[in-house]
PDB file of C-alpha atoms and ligand atoms in Angstrom:
ATOM      1  CA  MET A   1     -23.239 -10.890  16.879  1.00 57.00           C
ATOM      2  CA  SER A   2     -23.445  -5.747  16.221  1.00 73.00           C
ATOM      3  CA  GLN A   3     -20.239  -4.360  16.345  1.00 84.00           C
ATOM      4  CA  ALA A   4     -20.968   0.060  17.406  1.00 90.00           C
ATOM      5  CA  GLU A   5     -17.732   1.293  16.187  1.00 93.00           C
ATOM      6  CA  PHE A   6     -13.966  -0.307  15.029  1.00 93.00           C
ATOM      7  CA  ASP A   7     -10.485   1.139  16.068  1.00 88.00           C
ATOM      8  CA  VAL A   8      -9.370   2.055  12.263  1.00 88.00           C
ATOM      9  CA  PHE A   9      -5.527   3.158  10.927  1.00 84.00           C
ATOM     10  CA  CYS A  10      -6.831   6.218   8.986  1.00 87.00           C
ATOM     11  CA  PRO A  11      -4.394   6.725   6.411  1.00 82.00           C
ATOM     12  CA  SER A  12      -6.198  10.484   5.361  1.00 83.00           C
ATOM     13  CA  CYS A  13      -5.960  10.858  10.121  1.00 83.00           C
ATOM     14  CA  ASN A  14      -2.305   9.150   9.741  1.00 75.00           C
ATOM     15  CA  MET A  15      -3.326   7.716  13.548  1.00 77.00           C
ATOM     16  CA  LEU A  16      -5.554   5.392  14.781  1.00 81.00           C
ATOM     17  CA  VAL A  17      -8.588   6.390  15.526  1.00 88.00           C
ATOM     18  CA  ALA A  18     -12.246   5.295  16.626  1.00 92.00           C
ATOM     19  CA  ALA A  19     -14.603   4.914  12.855  1.00 95.00           C
ATOM     20  CA  LYS A  20     -18.867   4.514  13.999  1.00 96.00           C
ATOM     21  CA  VAL A  21     -20.745   2.840  12.041  1.00 96.00           C
ATOM     22  CA  VAL A  22     -23.126   3.650  10.038  1.00 96.00           C
ATOM     23  CA  ALA A  23     -24.679   0.744   8.007  1.00 96.00           C
ATOM     24  CA  GLU A  24     -23.678  -2.764   8.409  1.00 94.00           C
ATOM     25  CA  GLY A  25     -25.512  -6.046   6.563  1.00 93.00           C
ATOM     26  CA  ASN A  26     -24.780  -9.194   6.431  1.00 90.00           C
ATOM     27  CA  GLY A  27     -22.391 -11.651   3.874  1.00 87.00           C
ATOM     28  CA  GLY A  28     -24.363 -15.004   3.598  1.00 83.00           C
ATOM     29  CA  PHE A  29     -23.626 -17.769   5.481  1.00 80.00           C
ATOM     30  CA  ARG A  30     -22.716 -21.798   4.362  1.00 81.00           C
ATOM     31  CA  ARG A  31     -23.090 -24.474   5.701  1.00 78.00           C
ATOM     32  CA  ASP A  32     -22.619 -28.472   5.846  1.00 71.00           C
ATOM     33  CA  ALA A  33     -26.167 -29.271   6.628  1.00 66.00           C
ATOM     34  CA  VAL A  34     -27.028 -31.940   3.819  1.00 65.00           C
ATOM     35  CA  SER A  35     -30.629 -31.702   5.606  1.00 67.00           C
ATOM     36  CA  PRO A  36     -32.749 -28.909   7.443  1.00 65.00           C
ATOM     37  CA  LEU A  37     -32.595 -30.477  10.292  1.00 65.00           C
ATOM     38  CA  ASP A  38     -29.396 -30.440  10.732  1.00 68.00           C
ATOM     39  CA  ALA A  39     -29.001 -26.630   9.881  1.00 67.00           C
ATOM     40  CA  VAL A  40     -29.708 -25.877  13.591  1.00 70.00           C
ATOM     41  CA  ASP A  41     -27.180 -27.018  15.323  1.00 76.00           C
ATOM     42  CA  ALA A  42     -24.160 -27.490  11.772  1.00 82.00           C
ATOM     43  CA  GLU A  43     -21.392 -25.465  12.237  1.00 85.00           C
ATOM     44  CA  TYR A  44     -21.520 -22.418   9.595  1.00 85.00           C
ATOM     45  CA  HIS A  45     -19.128 -19.627   8.058  1.00 88.00           C
ATOM     46  CA  GLY A  46     -20.490 -16.469   7.774  1.00 90.00           C
ATOM     47  CA  GLU A  47     -19.681 -12.749   6.527  1.00 93.00           C
ATOM     48  CA  HIS A  48     -20.837  -9.355   7.523  1.00 93.00           C
ATOM     49  CA  TYR A  49     -20.499  -5.824   6.158  1.00 96.00           C
ATOM     50  CA  TYR A  50     -20.291  -2.046   8.536  1.00 96.00           C
ATOM     51  CA  VAL A  51     -19.063   0.461   6.612  1.00 97.00           C
ATOM     52  CA  CYS A  52     -17.877   2.942   8.996  1.00 97.00           C
ATOM     53  CA  LEU A  53     -17.053   7.059   8.761  1.00 97.00           C
ATOM     54  CA  CYS A  54     -13.678   8.267  11.078  1.00 95.00           C
ATOM     55  CA  GLY A  55     -14.775  10.360  13.880  1.00 94.00           C
ATOM     56  CA  ARG A  56     -12.704  13.402  12.829  1.00 94.00           C
ATOM     57  CA  CYS A  57     -12.642  13.253   9.113  1.00 95.00           C
ATOM     58  CA  SER A  58     -15.898  11.009   8.234  1.00 94.00           C
ATOM     59  CA  GLN A  59     -12.936   9.030   6.022  1.00 94.00           C
ATOM     60  CA  PRO A  60     -15.017   6.043   4.639  1.00 96.00           C
ATOM     61  CA  PHE A  61     -14.260   2.445   5.624  1.00 96.00           C
ATOM     62  CA  LEU A  62     -15.434  -0.832   4.457  1.00 96.00           C
ATOM     63  CA  ILE A  63     -14.667  -4.245   7.164  1.00 94.00           C
ATOM     64  CA  ARG A  64     -15.641  -7.286   6.736  1.00 94.00           C
ATOM     65  CA  GLN A  65     -15.182  -9.598   9.421  1.00 92.00           C
ATOM     66  CA  SER A  66     -15.908 -13.520   8.728  1.00 91.00           C
ATOM     67  CA  LEU A  67     -17.716 -15.407  11.019  1.00 89.00           C
ATOM     68  CA  PHE A  68     -17.259 -19.385  12.469  1.00 89.00           C
ATOM     69  CA  GLY A  69     -20.066 -20.838  14.868  1.00 88.00           C
ATOM     70  CA  VAL A  70     -22.909 -23.456  15.366  1.00 86.00           C
ATOM     71  CA  PRO A  71     -26.873 -21.947  15.691  1.00 80.00           C
ATOM     72  CA  ALA A  72     -27.749 -20.371  19.186  1.00 80.00           C
ATOM     73  CA  GLU A  73     -23.971 -21.755  20.602  1.00 84.00           C
ATOM     74  CA  PHE A  74     -22.110 -19.785  19.818  1.00 85.00           C
ATOM     75  CA  GLU A  75     -20.316 -17.544  17.536  1.00 84.00           C
ATOM     76  CA  THR A  76     -16.996 -16.036  16.828  1.00 88.00           C
ATOM     77  CA  ILE A  77     -15.288 -13.878  14.697  1.00 87.00           C
ATOM     78  CA  THR A  78     -11.648 -15.290  12.710  1.00 86.00           C
ATOM     79  CA  ASP A  79     -12.159 -12.338  10.158  1.00 84.00           C
ATOM     80  CA  GLU A  80     -11.011  -9.545  10.506  1.00 86.00           C
ATOM     81  CA  LYS A  81     -10.137  -6.825   6.848  1.00 86.00           C
ATOM     82  CA  ILE A  82     -10.427  -3.351   5.434  1.00 89.00           C
ATOM     83  CA  LEU A  83     -11.759  -3.206   2.442  1.00 91.00           C
ATOM     84  CA  TYR A  84     -11.716  -0.171   1.479  1.00 91.00           C
ATOM     85  CA  PRO A  85      -9.460   1.553   1.858  1.00 90.00           C
ATOM     86  CA  SER A  86      -6.900  -0.508   0.645  1.00 79.00           C
ATOM     87  CA  GLU A  87      -3.147  -0.885   1.881  1.00 67.00           C
ATOM     88  CA  LYS A  88      -1.611  -1.211  -1.427  1.00 57.00           C
ATOM     89  CA  LYS A  89      -2.131  -0.798  -5.057  1.00 55.00           C
ATOM     90  CA  LEU A  90       0.081  -3.191  -6.603  1.00 62.00           C
ATOM     91  CA  PRO A  91       2.668  -5.888  -4.362  1.00 70.00           C
ATOM     92  CA  LEU A  92       6.094  -4.913  -3.770  1.00 81.00           C
ATOM     93  CA  ASP A  93       7.092  -7.794  -5.957  1.00 82.00           C
ATOM     94  CA  GLY A  94      10.997  -7.700  -7.399  1.00 87.00           C
ATOM     95  CA  VAL A  95      12.522  -5.135  -5.523  1.00 92.00           C
ATOM     96  CA  PRO A  96      15.091  -5.532  -4.703  1.00 94.00           C
ATOM     97  CA  ASN A  97      15.598  -5.834  -0.766  1.00 92.00           C
ATOM     98  CA  THR A  98      17.973  -3.011  -0.114  1.00 93.00           C
ATOM     99  CA  ILE A  99      15.005  -0.777  -1.611  1.00 95.00           C
ATOM    100  CA  LYS A 100      12.484  -2.783  -0.375  1.00 92.00           C
ATOM    101  CA  SER A 101      13.869  -2.008   2.647  1.00 92.00           C
ATOM    102  CA  ALA A 102      14.433   1.359   2.203  1.00 94.00           C
ATOM    103  CA  TYR A 103      10.804   1.957   1.217  1.00 93.00           C
ATOM    104  CA  ASP A 104       9.470   0.363   3.715  1.00 90.00           C
ATOM    105  CA  GLN A 105      11.238   2.864   6.391  1.00 93.00           C
ATOM    106  CA  ALA A 106      10.103   5.762   4.362  1.00 93.00           C
ATOM    107  CA  ALA A 107       6.301   4.033   4.594  1.00 88.00           C
ATOM    108  CA  ARG A 108       6.725   3.694   9.048  1.00 86.00           C
ATOM    109  CA  SER A 109       8.522   7.351   8.797  1.00 90.00           C
ATOM    110  CA  PHE A 110       5.376   8.798   7.407  1.00 87.00           C
ATOM    111  CA  SER A 111       2.793   6.201   9.816  1.00 79.00           C
ATOM    112  CA  ALA A 112       4.576   7.656  12.683  1.00 81.00           C
ATOM    113  CA  SER A 113       4.158  11.113  11.812  1.00 83.00           C
ATOM    114  CA  LEU A 114       8.338  12.173  10.254  1.00 90.00           C
ATOM    115  CA  PHE A 115       7.600  13.577   7.403  1.00 92.00           C
ATOM    116  CA  GLU A 116      11.794  14.348   6.593  1.00 94.00           C
ATOM    117  CA  PRO A 117      12.933  10.963   7.202  1.00 94.00           C
ATOM    118  CA  CYS A 118      10.054   9.677   4.968  1.00 95.00           C
ATOM    119  CA  VAL A 119      11.391  12.351   1.783  1.00 96.00           C
ATOM    120  CA  LEU A 120      15.123  11.638   2.799  1.00 96.00           C
ATOM    121  CA  MET A 121      14.297   7.603   3.519  1.00 96.00           C
ATOM    122  CA  CYS A 122      12.902   7.827  -0.027  1.00 96.00           C
ATOM    123  CA  ARG A 123      15.294   9.801  -0.931  1.00 96.00           C
ATOM    124  CA  LYS A 124      17.765   6.544  -0.617  1.00 96.00           C
ATOM    125  CA  CYS A 125      15.071   4.758  -2.293  1.00 96.00           C
ATOM    126  CA  LEU A 126      15.970   6.434  -5.745  1.00 96.00           C
ATOM    127  CA  GLU A 127      20.113   6.148  -4.814  1.00 96.00           C
ATOM    128  CA  ALA A 128      19.689   3.200  -4.005  1.00 96.00           C
ATOM    129  CA  THR A 129      18.155   1.830  -7.419  1.00 96.00           C
ATOM    130  CA  CYS A 130      20.782   3.905  -9.132  1.00 96.00           C
ATOM    131  CA  ARG A 131      23.137   1.528  -8.253  1.00 96.00           C
ATOM    132  CA  ASN A 132      21.036  -1.270  -8.563  1.00 95.00           C
ATOM    133  CA  LEU A 133      20.822  -0.371 -12.456  1.00 95.00           C
ATOM    134  CA  GLY A 134      24.010   1.006 -12.641  1.00 95.00           C
ATOM    135  CA  ALA A 135      23.456   4.237 -13.013  1.00 95.00           C
ATOM    136  CA  LYS A 136      27.471   6.669 -14.184  1.00 95.00           C
ATOM    137  CA  GLY A 137      27.340  10.534 -12.638  1.00 95.00           C
ATOM    138  CA  ARG A 138      29.197  12.636 -10.006  1.00 94.00           C
ATOM    139  CA  ASP A 139      25.307  12.982  -8.807  1.00 95.00           C
ATOM    140  CA  LEU A 140      21.940  11.531  -7.598  1.00 95.00           C
ATOM    141  CA  ASN A 141      20.946  14.327 -10.255  1.00 96.00           C
ATOM    142  CA  PHE A 142      22.771  13.217 -13.304  1.00 97.00           C
ATOM    143  CA  LYS A 143      22.229   8.979 -12.344  1.00 96.00           C
ATOM    144  CA  LEU A 144      18.510   9.583 -12.929  1.00 96.00           C
ATOM    145  CA  GLN A 145      19.444  11.251 -16.820  1.00 96.00           C
ATOM    146  CA  SER A 146      21.473   7.907 -16.817  1.00 96.00           C
ATOM    147  CA  LEU A 147      18.893   5.971 -15.545  1.00 94.00           C
ATOM    148  CA  PHE A 148      16.102   7.677 -18.320  1.00 95.00           C
ATOM    149  CA  ASP A 149      19.527   7.744 -21.541  1.00 96.00           C
ATOM    150  CA  GLY A 150      19.176   3.954 -20.204  1.00 94.00           C
ATOM    151  CA  GLY A 151      15.317   3.663 -21.074  1.00 92.00           C
ATOM    152  CA  HIS A 152      15.117   2.290 -17.655  1.00 92.00           C
ATOM    153  CA  ILE A 153      12.841   4.898 -16.864  1.00 93.00           C
ATOM    154  CA  ASP A 154      11.174   6.983 -19.284  1.00 93.00           C
ATOM    155  CA  SER A 155      10.357  11.017 -18.991  1.00 95.00           C
ATOM    156  CA  ARG A 156       7.057  11.018 -16.740  1.00 94.00           C
ATOM    157  CA  LEU A 157       9.280   9.168 -14.151  1.00 94.00           C
ATOM    158  CA  LEU A 158      12.467  10.878 -14.916  1.00 96.00           C
ATOM    159  CA  ASN A 159      10.127  14.132 -14.288  1.00 95.00           C
ATOM    160  CA  TRP A 160       8.716  12.197 -10.155  1.00 94.00           C
ATOM    161  CA  ALA A 161      12.178  11.925  -9.976  1.00 95.00           C
ATOM    162  CA  HIS A 162      13.886  14.989  -9.591  1.00 95.00           C
ATOM    163  CA  GLU A 163      11.000  16.229  -7.620  1.00 94.00           C
ATOM    164  CA  ILE A 164      11.796  13.581  -5.651  1.00 94.00           C
ATOM    165  CA  ARG A 165      15.683  14.518  -5.422  1.00 94.00           C
ATOM    166  CA  LEU A 166      14.515  17.952  -4.643  1.00 94.00           C
ATOM    167  CA  ILE A 167      11.989  17.706  -1.978  1.00 94.00           C
ATOM    168  CA  GLY A 168      14.557  15.378  -0.035  1.00 93.00           C
ATOM    169  CA  ASN A 169      17.437  17.871  -0.768  1.00 92.00           C
ATOM    170  CA  GLU A 170      15.453  20.616   0.717  1.00 91.00           C
ATOM    171  CA  ALA A 171      14.478  18.478   4.200  1.00 90.00           C
ATOM    172  CA  ALA A 172      18.573  17.238   3.541  1.00 88.00           C
ATOM    173  CA  HIS A 173      20.189  20.557   3.552  1.00 89.00           C
ATOM    174  CA  ASP A 174      18.024  23.630   4.720  1.00 86.00           C
ATOM    175  CA  PRO A 175      16.862  23.112   8.293  1.00 82.00           C
ATOM    176  CA  ASP A 176      14.418  25.860   7.359  1.00 84.00           C
ATOM    177  CA  THR A 177      12.572  23.384   5.742  1.00 83.00           C
ATOM    178  CA  LYS A 178       9.682  21.826   7.000  1.00 89.00           C
ATOM    179  CA  VAL A 179       8.062  18.820   4.600  1.00 92.00           C
ATOM    180  CA  THR A 180       3.576  19.159   5.129  1.00 91.00           C
ATOM    181  CA  LYS A 181       2.488  15.924   5.781  1.00 87.00           C
ATOM    182  CA  HIS A 182       0.376  16.131   1.871  1.00 88.00           C
ATOM    183  CA  ASP A 183       4.074  16.525   0.782  1.00 93.00           C
ATOM    184  CA  ALA A 184       5.389  13.288   1.854  1.00 93.00           C
ATOM    185  CA  ARG A 185       2.277  11.237   1.343  1.00 90.00           C
ATOM    186  CA  ASP A 186       3.169  12.784  -2.338  1.00 92.00           C
ATOM    187  CA  VAL A 187       7.422  12.055  -2.182  1.00 95.00           C
ATOM    188  CA  LEU A 188       5.915   8.294  -1.004  1.00 93.00           C
ATOM    189  CA  ASP A 189       3.481   7.512  -3.367  1.00 91.00           C
ATOM    190  CA  PHE A 190       5.592   8.779  -6.496  1.00 94.00           C
ATOM    191  CA  THR A 191       8.132   7.093  -5.030  1.00 95.00           C
ATOM    192  CA  GLU A 192       5.900   3.014  -5.030  1.00 93.00           C
ATOM    193  CA  ALA A 193       4.760   3.840  -9.026  1.00 91.00           C
ATOM    194  CA  ILE A 194       8.378   4.654  -9.811  1.00 93.00           C
ATOM    195  CA  LEU A 195       9.856   1.269  -8.104  1.00 94.00           C
ATOM    196  CA  ILE A 196       6.715  -0.643  -8.781  1.00 92.00           C
ATOM    197  CA  TYR A 197       7.441   0.599 -12.649  1.00 91.00           C
ATOM    198  CA  VAL A 198      11.232  -0.119 -12.892  1.00 93.00           C
ATOM    199  CA  PHE A 199      11.204  -3.848 -11.668  1.00 93.00           C
ATOM    200  CA  SER A 200       7.522  -5.275 -10.001  1.00 89.00           C
ATOM    201  CA  LEU A 201       6.109  -4.628 -13.722  1.00 89.00           C
ATOM    202  CA  THR A 202       8.929  -4.629 -15.520  1.00 87.00           C
ATOM    203  CA  SER A 203       9.959  -9.074 -14.134  1.00 87.00           C
ATOM    204  CA  ARG A 204       6.281  -9.722 -14.647  1.00 87.00           C
ATOM    205  CA  PHE A 205       5.616  -7.979 -17.793  1.00 90.00           C
ATOM    206  CA  GLU A 206       9.481 -10.365 -18.787  1.00 90.00           C
ATOM    207  CA  ALA A 207       7.779 -12.664 -17.250  1.00 90.00           C
ATOM    208  CA  PHE A 208       3.728 -12.655 -18.982  1.00 92.00           C
ATOM    209  CA  ARG A 209       5.620 -13.065 -22.431  1.00 93.00           C
ATOM    210  CA  ALA A 210       8.366 -15.521 -21.572  1.00 93.00           C
ATOM    211  CA  ARG A 211       5.052 -17.453 -20.582  1.00 93.00           C
ATOM    212  CA  ARG A 212       3.824 -16.686 -24.400  1.00 93.00           C
ATOM    213  CA  ALA A 213       6.095 -17.112 -26.400  1.00 91.00           C
ATOM    214  CA  SER A 214       7.171 -20.477 -24.849  1.00 90.00           C
ATOM    215  CA  ASP A 215       3.234 -21.083 -25.128  1.00 87.00           C
ATOM    216  CA  LYS A 216       3.683 -20.915 -29.396  1.00 81.00           C
ATOM    217  CA  LEU A 217       6.496 -23.799 -28.722  1.00 75.00           C
TER     218      LEU A 217
HETATM  219 ZN1   ZN B   1      -9.532  10.096   9.528  1.00 57.78          ZN
END
């Protein structure tokens, strides 16, 4: 079974594209047959890999197809997964639901090429993070500083957060501002990074430390 192109979502074109197969290879087969004679009609599971290029921008993709079949009878595709590019670097575990839903809306806005709503939702993620961590101050600027003073974020995250706040402010208040796709992508990525550091990695590190402590008992 072979295929000449795949319909995939291209992250750099930010749209659904046809990606042409430029290379493919067999990832091997597994079967439960016990003797070579049985193998002729024994069920098998296999994997097939495709390297494809976006027809618009040549972004590469690595796709894995999982196959199931019986030799000379039938073969079906049971799963298809894009291994590269990966959608997310780290899961947003431990991020409170209200913040995660704001982040999901930002990501969905970006996918729909709505770049201003995307940065506004990212700014909202920061506001929700401040509320969740009990930040003090009359506006987001002071609240972020209070997160820094309280040791929730370091100076680098503080800089990222201020940049997101400023782009969000421009999008909200200046009608002439046009948020570019590039800016929206960066704002989304830095927002994700902040959430991962502040929530996901922090809770994971605490679990790691607790596990190490209990192992020593
Ligand atoms: Zn593309």
